[in-house]
C-alpha cells in the first residue's frame, strides 16, 4: 500500500534533501554498522537511544521516536534496523521528515549508501521504502544495485521479480523468480502472480545423478571377490 507523504511533497522534499542532507562524517562511537571494529561502540548508542520500544515505534527513550532513531543513525548511518524503523515511522506519520528527525527519511538512506555503498541490506530497505511511497523507478535502481552486489541472495531476486511483474515485464520477472526459488526462497506470492498472468513455467527437473562408479581398492584395481569352491561331487 502506498503512503502519501503529507508533510511535504516528494518533489519539495527531494529539493530540500539536496540542500539539507550533508554526508555522514565518522566519529566515535560510530561508523559502519557491518564492521566488527566499528560496532564496538554500538552498545552504548543502543542502550540509551535504540531500545526494543524505539525499534518497534512503541516509546521513545530520551524524547520523540524520531529523535532517538535519528541519534542512532547519526552515529551508525547504515544501522539496518534503525533505518527500517525510521522508514516505518515516516510511513506511519505520513511524513517525509518525522518529528524529531534531523533529516528526511530518504536523506538517512542516502547518507547510509554514500558511506557504505557495498551494504546490500541498506539498499534493500531503501528499496522497500521507495516502493511504499510510490517511487517505483528509484526502488528498482536500488534493488538492481543490490542484485549486482549479491546475486545469490534470494530475497533480492524475489523482490526484483515482484517489481517486474508490476511493470508487466514478465520475461524478466520470470527469470528473477526462477532464481529466487532455486536459491530456496519460501514464499509463493511471486509464483502465484506469474501464474495469474499466465507467465509461470515450471523449472526443468534436475539432471539424474550419474551412476556411482564401482568401488576400487587402494591400488586402483577392482575389489577382490572371495573364491568360489568347486563342487566336490558329494
mmCIF file of C-alpha atoms in Angstrom, residues 16 22 32 43 90 99 109 133 162 164 176 181 183-184 195 208 226:
data_model
loop_
_atom_site.group_PDB
_atom_site.id
_atom_site.type_symbol
_atom_site.label_atom_id
_atom_site.label_comp_id
_atom_site.label_asym_id
_atom_site.label_seq_id
_atom_site.Cartn_x
_atom_site.Cartn_y
_atom_site.Cartn_z
ATOM 1 C CA UNK A 16 15.217 20.140 0.401
ATOM 2 C CA UNK A 22 25.101 16.599 4.409
ATOM 3 C CA UNK A 32 29.929 1.174 9.641
ATOM 4 C CA UNK A 43 26.009 -0.984 22.616
ATOM 5 C CA UNK A 90 7.734 8.163 8.254
ATOM 6 C CA UNK A 99 9.008 14.761 14.247
ATOM 7 C CA UNK A 109 19.222 6.250 3.383
ATOM 8 C CA UNK A 133 5.957 5.765 -1.259
ATOM 9 C CA UNK A 162 7.720 -8.597 -7.973
ATOM 10 C CA UNK A 164 8.979 -6.614 -12.946
ATOM 11 C CA UNK A 176 14.254 -13.492 -11.215
ATOM 12 C CA UNK A 181 13.127 -20.231 -5.899
ATOM 13 C CA UNK A 183 18.011 -20.295 -4.103
ATOM 14 C CA UNK A 184 15.342 -21.556 -1.710
ATOM 15 C CA UNK A 195 0.588 -17.972 -12.780
ATOM 16 C CA UNK A 208 19.535 -37.510 -12.928
ATOM 17 C CA UNK A 226 36.117 -64.252 -2.458
#
